[in-house]
Amino acid sequence: MATSRNRGGGRSVAARAAGYLDSARKLTGSAAALGGLALTFAGFAGAYWPVVVGGLYGAGALLAPPPRPAAPAFEEPSSRLDELRADLVTLRAYLDRVDLPDAATERLTALTGLLDGLLAPGWVSEALAEDPEGVHVVARAVRRDVPESVDAYLRTRWWTRLAPGARAPEEELERQVALLHGEAQELVDGLREAEELRQRSHTKYLEDRGGGGLRRASPAKEGRPPEP
């Protein structure tokens, strides 16, 4: 076991030595040492030239920036929506196979249309990806809320045929889908308002900058010929 550790340590030392030969510290120190040799040949170092060269090499190696590992490269936020897009396709295929009331079907079509517009690749989905809460709302609707609402309706409808309840399951489903559509619409409105605020902020910036040439008097009104 000791031999194995010694061998591993020997490889580690060799690896460190090889890395130092290509490091910025070694290159900077060598450049400084060459400068010391130049001073020696010019007659400035005299008999102390080994000390001068060695000192410059050490100073250069100390002044060089230390090596640093490369920063990890993560996926773009928008690329994380790919699985959610695939889940929306699966949800739509599921909805096509179930028998739902017309009112609920229309609401679900409008809801999935909003979700599809938010997830479509492009600048809209990029804006959504920068809003973690918005991504959570979309993921929750696609992966839990809509499937649960539809499945609960189908199960309740079967029991209602055996023993009618106080409220029709169709009404409950329509109410649930309306709430989910309203939540998605609020998300869309919030993203739109953020873009409107960005546009107004740019207008304010241009106004504070002086309005460019809009506030300067026209050369013709001042009796001067217009500049070419």
GROMACS .gro file of C-alpha atoms in nm:
model
  228
    1MET     CA    1   0.000   0.000   0.000
    2ALA     CA    2   0.287   0.235   0.081
    3THR     CA    3   0.442   0.165  -0.258
    4SER     CA    4   0.114   0.248  -0.428
    5ARG     CA    5   0.087   0.578  -0.243
    6ASN     CA    6   0.447   0.665  -0.326
    7ARG     CA    7   0.388   0.593  -0.691
    8GLY     CA    8   0.073   0.797  -0.691
    9GLY     CA    9   0.260   1.079  -0.517
   10GLY     CA   10   0.541   1.055  -0.774
   11ARG     CA   11   0.297   1.092  -1.059
   12SER     CA   12   0.134   1.386  -0.883
   13VAL     CA   13   0.468   1.566  -0.840
   14ALA     CA   14   0.559   1.499  -1.204
   15ALA     CA   15   0.223   1.630  -1.316
   16ARG     CA   16   0.264   1.944  -1.108
   17ALA     CA   17   0.615   1.995  -1.245
   18ALA     CA   18   0.494   1.955  -1.603
   19GLY     CA   19   0.215   2.199  -1.537
   20TYR     CA   20   0.454   2.455  -1.394
   21LEU     CA   21   0.671   2.443  -1.706
   22ASP     CA   22   0.377   2.572  -1.908
   23SER     CA   23   0.245   2.810  -1.642
   24ALA     CA   24   0.231   3.188  -1.655
   25ARG     CA   25   0.457   3.204  -1.348
   26LYS     CA   26   0.736   3.017  -1.525
   27LEU     CA   27   0.702   3.222  -1.844
   28THR     CA   28   0.695   3.555  -1.659
   29GLY     CA   29   0.992   3.456  -1.444
   30SER     CA   30   1.189   3.348  -1.750
   31ALA     CA   31   1.117   3.678  -1.922
   32ALA     CA   32   1.237   3.868  -1.616
   33ALA     CA   33   1.550   3.652  -1.599
   34LEU     CA   34   1.627   3.730  -1.963
   35GLY     CA   35   1.602   4.095  -1.871
   36GLY     CA   36   1.859   4.032  -1.597
   37LEU     CA   37   2.095   3.871  -1.847
   38ALA     CA   38   2.056   4.173  -2.070
   39LEU     CA   39   2.155   4.395  -1.778
   40THR     CA   40   2.454   4.168  -1.714
   41PHE     CA   41   2.576   4.192  -2.071
   42ALA     CA   42   2.531   4.567  -2.054
   43GLY     CA   43   2.767   4.575  -1.754
   44PHE     CA   44   2.517   4.677  -1.487
   45ALA     CA   45   2.514   4.356  -1.278
   46GLY     CA   46   2.886   4.295  -1.246
   47ALA     CA   47   2.998   4.002  -1.036
   48TYR     CA   48   2.653   3.973  -0.879
   49TRP     CA   49   2.484   3.879  -1.203
   50PRO     CA   50   2.370   3.531  -1.074
   51VAL     CA   51   2.191   3.701  -0.784
   52VAL     CA   52   2.035   3.958  -1.015
   53VAL     CA   53   1.913   3.699  -1.266
   54GLY     CA   54   1.781   3.466  -0.995
   55GLY     CA   55   1.612   3.751  -0.812
   56LEU     CA   56   1.441   3.878  -1.125
   57TYR     CA   57   1.324   3.527  -1.208
   58GLY     CA   58   1.173   3.484  -0.861
   59ALA     CA   59   1.012   3.828  -0.868
   60GLY     CA   60   0.859   3.761  -1.208
   61ALA     CA   61   0.724   3.423  -1.096
   62LEU     CA   62   0.566   3.582  -0.788
   63LEU     CA   63   0.410   3.867  -0.984
   64ALA     CA   64   0.250   3.642  -1.245
   65PRO     CA   65  -0.121   3.571  -1.187
   66PRO     CA   66  -0.189   3.228  -1.037
   67PRO     CA   67  -0.359   2.966  -1.255
   68ARG     CA   68  -0.734   2.937  -1.222
   69PRO     CA   69  -0.971   2.663  -1.331
   70ALA     CA   70  -1.215   2.735  -1.610
   71ALA     CA   71  -1.562   2.837  -1.494
   72PRO     CA   72  -1.830   2.573  -1.552
   73ALA     CA   73  -2.050   2.630  -1.858
   74PHE     CA   74  -2.419   2.586  -1.777
   75GLU     CA   75  -2.712   2.553  -2.013
   76GLU     CA   76  -2.895   2.861  -2.123
   77PRO     CA   77  -3.214   2.917  -1.918
   78SER     CA   78  -3.430   2.885  -2.230
   79SER     CA   79  -3.292   2.538  -2.304
   80ARG     CA   80  -3.445   2.412  -1.978
   81LEU     CA   81  -3.790   2.453  -2.130
   82ASP     CA   82  -3.738   2.173  -2.384
   83GLU     CA   83  -3.878   1.905  -2.150
   84LEU     CA   84  -4.174   2.128  -2.067
   85ARG     CA   85  -4.250   2.169  -2.438
   86ALA     CA   86  -4.248   1.791  -2.481
   87ASP     CA   87  -4.480   1.755  -2.179
   88LEU     CA   88  -4.723   2.003  -2.335
   89VAL     CA   89  -4.735   1.791  -2.651
   90THR     CA   90  -4.812   1.486  -2.435
   91LEU     CA   91  -5.085   1.678  -2.251
   92ARG     CA   92  -5.249   1.783  -2.576
   93ALA     CA   93  -5.249   1.424  -2.702
   94TYR     CA   94  -5.418   1.320  -2.377
   95LEU     CA   95  -5.685   1.590  -2.408
   96ASP     CA   96  -5.762   1.479  -2.763
   97ARG     CA   97  -5.848   1.130  -2.634
   98VAL     CA   98  -6.094   1.230  -2.361
   99ASP     CA   99  -6.461   1.327  -2.394
  100LEU     CA  100  -6.516   1.668  -2.237
  101PRO     CA  101  -6.799   1.924  -2.239
  102ASP     CA  102  -6.784   2.179  -2.520
  103ALA     CA  103  -6.738   2.474  -2.283
  104ALA     CA  104  -6.450   2.307  -2.104
  105THR     CA  105  -6.294   2.201  -2.436
  106GLU     CA  106  -6.299   2.561  -2.561
  107ARG     CA  107  -6.138   2.685  -2.239
  108LEU     CA  108  -5.872   2.415  -2.250
  109THR     CA  109  -5.796   2.497  -2.613
  110ALA     CA  110  -5.748   2.862  -2.520
  111LEU     CA  111  -5.534   2.764  -2.219
  112THR     CA  112  -5.305   2.531  -2.414
  113GLY     CA  113  -5.277   2.800  -2.682
  114LEU     CA  114  -5.146   3.045  -2.423
  115LEU     CA  115  -4.903   2.788  -2.286
  116ASP     CA  116  -4.784   2.699  -2.634
  117GLY     CA  117  -4.723   3.066  -2.712
  118LEU     CA  118  -4.519   3.107  -2.394
  119LEU     CA  119  -4.309   2.798  -2.462
  120ALA     CA  120  -4.252   2.848  -2.836
  121PRO     CA  121  -3.877   2.885  -2.901
  122GLY     CA  122  -3.782   3.249  -2.940
  123TRP     CA  123  -3.758   3.568  -2.741
  124VAL     CA  124  -4.088   3.507  -2.559
  125SER     CA  125  -3.973   3.177  -2.409
  126GLU     CA  126  -3.637   3.341  -2.331
  127ALA     CA  127  -3.823   3.606  -2.129
  128LEU     CA  128  -4.023   3.334  -1.956
  129ALA     CA  129  -3.704   3.142  -1.874
  130GLU     CA  130  -3.575   3.448  -1.687
  131ASP     CA  131  -3.886   3.438  -1.462
  132PRO     CA  132  -3.860   3.132  -1.231
  133GLU     CA  133  -4.206   3.190  -1.088
  134GLY     CA  134  -4.352   3.208  -1.438
  135VAL     CA  135  -4.183   2.881  -1.535
  136HIS     CA  136  -4.326   2.725  -1.220
  137VAL     CA  137  -4.678   2.840  -1.312
  138VAL     CA  138  -4.650   2.689  -1.661
  139ALA     CA  139  -4.496   2.363  -1.537
  140ARG     CA  140  -4.760   2.327  -1.267
  141ALA     CA  141  -5.042   2.379  -1.515
  142VAL     CA  142  -4.901   2.135  -1.771
  143ARG     CA  143  -4.781   1.859  -1.540
  144ARG     CA  144  -5.034   1.868  -1.255
  145ASP     CA  145  -5.330   2.106  -1.264
  146VAL     CA  146  -5.479   2.033  -1.607
  147PRO     CA  147  -5.431   1.652  -1.591
  148GLU     CA  148  -5.573   1.643  -1.237
  149SER     CA  149  -5.876   1.854  -1.330
  150VAL     CA  150  -5.962   1.639  -1.631
  151ASP     CA  151  -5.902   1.309  -1.454
  152ALA     CA  152  -6.107   1.418  -1.151
  153TYR     CA  153  -6.392   1.513  -1.384
  154LEU     CA  154  -6.388   1.176  -1.559
  155ARG     CA  155  -6.392   0.986  -1.227
  156THR     CA  156  -6.659   1.206  -1.072
  157ARG     CA  157  -6.878   1.184  -1.381
  158TRP     CA  158  -6.881   0.803  -1.355
  159TRP     CA  159  -6.987   0.813  -0.991
  160THR     CA  160  -7.250   1.079  -1.062
  161ARG     CA  161  -7.422   0.842  -1.305
  162LEU     CA  162  -7.469   0.597  -1.018
  163ALA     CA  163  -7.553   0.853  -0.752
  164PRO     CA  164  -7.614   1.214  -0.869
  165GLY     CA  165  -7.439   1.473  -0.654
  166ALA     CA  166  -7.524   1.829  -0.553
  167ARG     CA  167  -7.324   1.989  -0.832
  168ALA     CA  168  -7.267   1.866  -1.185
  169PRO     CA  169  -6.904   1.764  -1.252
  170GLU     CA  170  -6.915   1.960  -1.579
  171GLU     CA  171  -6.966   2.284  -1.386
  172GLU     CA  172  -6.676   2.205  -1.154
  173LEU     CA  173  -6.445   2.130  -1.447
  174GLU     CA  174  -6.540   2.449  -1.628
  175ARG     CA  175  -6.473   2.647  -1.311
  176GLN     CA  176  -6.130   2.487  -1.267
  177VAL     CA  177  -6.029   2.544  -1.628
  178ALA     CA  178  -6.145   2.906  -1.609
  179LEU     CA  179  -5.923   2.961  -1.304
  180LEU     CA  180  -5.624   2.803  -1.478
  181HIS     CA  181  -5.682   3.013  -1.789
  182GLY     CA  182  -5.698   3.326  -1.575
  183GLU     CA  183  -5.370   3.235  -1.406
  184ALA     CA  184  -5.197   3.183  -1.742
  185GLN     CA  185  -5.343   3.510  -1.871
  186GLU     CA  186  -5.203   3.695  -1.569
  187LEU     CA  187  -4.861   3.552  -1.651
  188VAL     CA  188  -4.887   3.668  -2.012
  189ASP     CA  189  -5.002   4.013  -1.899
  190GLY     CA  190  -4.712   4.038  -1.655
  191LEU     CA  191  -4.455   3.957  -1.924
  192ARG     CA  192  -4.617   4.208  -2.158
  193GLU     CA  193  -4.612   4.477  -1.891
  194ALA     CA  194  -4.242   4.410  -1.833
  195GLU     CA  195  -4.172   4.475  -2.201
  196GLU     CA  196  -4.385   4.791  -2.193
  197LEU     CA  197  -4.190   4.913  -1.890
  198ARG     CA  198  -3.867   4.845  -2.073
  199GLN     CA  199  -3.989   5.051  -2.368
  200ARG     CA  200  -4.101   5.340  -2.148
  201SER     CA  201  -3.769   5.332  -1.961
  202HIS     CA  202  -3.583   5.371  -2.288
  203THR     CA  203  -3.805   5.665  -2.380
  204LYS     CA  204  -3.729   5.827  -2.044
  205TYR     CA  205  -3.358   5.768  -2.100
  206LEU     CA  206  -3.374   5.940  -2.439
  207GLU     CA  207  -3.566   6.232  -2.291
  208ASP     CA  208  -3.318   6.273  -2.005
  209ARG     CA  209  -3.032   6.264  -2.255
  210GLY     CA  210  -3.169   6.576  -2.419
  211GLY     CA  211  -3.383   6.442  -2.699
  212GLY     CA  212  -3.106   6.440  -2.958
  213GLY     CA  213  -3.169   6.694  -3.233
  214LEU     CA  214  -3.536   6.740  -3.147
  215ARG     CA  215  -3.464   7.025  -2.904
  216ARG     CA  216  -3.209   7.204  -3.118
  217ALA     CA  217  -3.335   7.495  -3.324
  218SER     CA  218  -3.360   7.444  -3.696
  219PRO     CA  219  -3.078   7.618  -3.891
  220ALA     CA  220  -3.330   7.753  -4.139
  221LYS     CA  221  -3.525   7.933  -3.862
  222GLU     CA  222  -3.207   8.102  -3.740
  223GLY     CA  223  -3.121   8.233  -4.085
  224ARG     CA  224  -2.833   7.995  -4.138
  225PRO     CA  225  -2.798   7.758  -4.428
  226PRO     CA  226  -2.847   7.395  -4.331
  227GLU     CA  227  -2.532   7.200  -4.267
  228PRO     CA  228  -2.448   6.938  -4.529
   0.00000   0.00000   0.00000
